[in-house]
CSV table of C-alpha atoms in Angstrom, one decimal:
chain,number,residue,atom,x,y,z
A,1,MET,CA,0.1,0.0,0.1
A,2,LYS,CA,2.8,2.4,0.8
A,3,HIS,CA,4.4,1.8,-2.4
A,4,TRP,CA,1.3,2.8,-4.4
A,5,MET,CA,1.0,6.0,-2.2
A,6,LYS,CA,4.5,6.9,-3.0
A,7,MET,CA,4.0,6.2,-6.8
A,8,LEU,CA,0.7,8.3,-6.8
A,9,THR,CA,2.4,11.2,-4.8
A,10,MET,CA,5.2,11.1,-7.4
A,11,LEU,CA,3.0,11.2,-10.3
A,12,CYS,CA,0.9,14.1,-9.0
A,13,MET,CA,4.3,16.0,-8.3
A,14,ALA,CA,5.3,15.3,-12.0
A,15,VAL,CA,1.9,16.5,-13.3
A,16,VAL,CA,2.2,19.7,-11.3
A,17,LEU,CA,5.8,20.3,-12.4
A,18,ILE,CA,5.0,19.8,-16.0
A,19,ALA,CA,2.0,22.1,-15.9
A,20,CYS,CA,3.9,24.7,-14.2
A,21,GLY,CA,7.1,24.4,-16.0
A,22,LYS,CA,9.1,26.8,-17.7
A,23,THR,CA,10.9,26.7,-21.0
A,24,VAL,CA,14.5,26.2,-21.0
A,25,GLU,CA,14.9,29.8,-22.3
A,26,GLU,CA,12.9,31.2,-19.4
A,27,GLN,CA,14.9,29.1,-16.8
A,28,ILE,CA,18.2,30.2,-18.4
A,29,ALA,CA,17.1,34.0,-18.3
A,30,GLU,CA,15.8,33.6,-14.6
A,31,GLN,CA,19.2,31.9,-13.4
A,32,MET,CA,21.3,34.5,-15.3
A,33,ASP,CA,19.4,37.3,-13.6
A,34,LEU,CA,19.8,35.6,-10.2
A,35,GLY,CA,23.5,35.0,-10.8
A,36,GLU,CA,24.1,38.7,-11.8
A,37,ARG,CA,22.1,40.0,-9.0
A,38,TYR,CA,24.1,37.7,-6.6
A,39,LEU,CA,27.4,39.0,-7.9
A,40,GLU,CA,26.1,42.6,-7.4
A,41,GLU,CA,25.2,41.6,-3.8
A,42,MET,CA,28.4,39.8,-3.1
A,43,LYS,CA,26.7,36.5,-2.6
A,44,TYR,CA,29.2,34.6,-4.6
A,45,GLU,CA,28.2,31.0,-3.4
A,46,GLU,CA,24.7,31.7,-4.7
A,47,ALA,CA,25.9,33.2,-7.9
A,48,ILE,CA,28.0,30.1,-8.5
A,49,VAL,CA,25.0,27.9,-8.2
A,50,ALA,CA,22.9,30.0,-10.5
A,51,PHE,CA,25.5,30.2,-13.2
A,52,GLN,CA,26.2,26.5,-12.9
A,53,LYS,CA,22.5,25.8,-13.4
A,54,VAL,CA,22.7,27.8,-16.7
A,55,ILE,CA,25.6,25.8,-17.9
A,56,GLU,CA,23.7,22.6,-17.2
A,57,LEU,CA,20.9,23.9,-19.4
A,58,ASP,CA,23.2,25.5,-22.1
A,59,ASP,CA,26.8,24.5,-21.9
A,60,LYS,CA,27.6,26.9,-24.6
A,61,ASN,CA,26.5,30.1,-22.8
A,62,VAL,CA,29.4,32.3,-22.8
A,63,GLU,CA,27.8,34.9,-20.2
A,64,ALA,CA,27.4,32.0,-17.7
A,65,TYR,CA,31.0,31.0,-17.8
A,66,LEU,CA,32.2,34.6,-17.5
A,67,GLY,CA,29.8,35.2,-14.5
A,68,LEU,CA,30.9,31.8,-12.8
A,69,SER,CA,34.6,32.9,-13.2
A,70,GLN,CA,33.8,36.3,-11.8
A,71,ALA,CA,32.4,34.7,-8.7
A,72,TYR,CA,35.3,32.4,-8.2
A,73,VAL,CA,37.7,35.3,-8.5
A,74,ALA,CA,35.7,37.2,-5.9
A,75,LEU,CA,36.0,34.2,-3.6
A,76,GLY,CA,39.9,34.1,-4.2
A,77,ASP,CA,39.8,31.0,-6.2
A,78,THR,CA,41.6,32.0,-9.4
A,79,GLU,CA,42.5,28.4,-10.3
A,80,GLN,CA,38.9,27.5,-10.4
A,81,ALA,CA,38.0,30.8,-12.4
A,82,LEU,CA,40.6,29.9,-14.9
A,83,THR,CA,39.4,26.3,-15.2
A,84,VAL,CA,35.9,27.5,-15.8
A,85,LEU,CA,37.2,29.8,-18.6
A,86,GLU,CA,39.1,27.1,-20.1
A,87,THR,CA,36.1,24.8,-20.1
A,88,GLY,CA,33.8,27.6,-21.5
A,89,TYR,CA,36.4,28.1,-24.4
A,90,GLU,CA,36.4,24.5,-25.2
A,91,LYS,CA,32.7,24.3,-25.6
């Protein structure tokens, strides 16, 4: 019985997510806006998460790689910033 309840709950969640889902382009724009805002607010860890989500959705998004590298530089992690830029260049 518990198995069926879990399955029904997961099915309902999937339907809700699909119905309320955003297009990939909308998700990218939203995450880019968040990343840029977090950079301005000096919330670098949050900016990293936002820019990484953009890269997951579009691994050729130049602005996301640049924003991600800026966040790493602000945290003093220049090696990671360079790695991000090299990865973006290779895409």
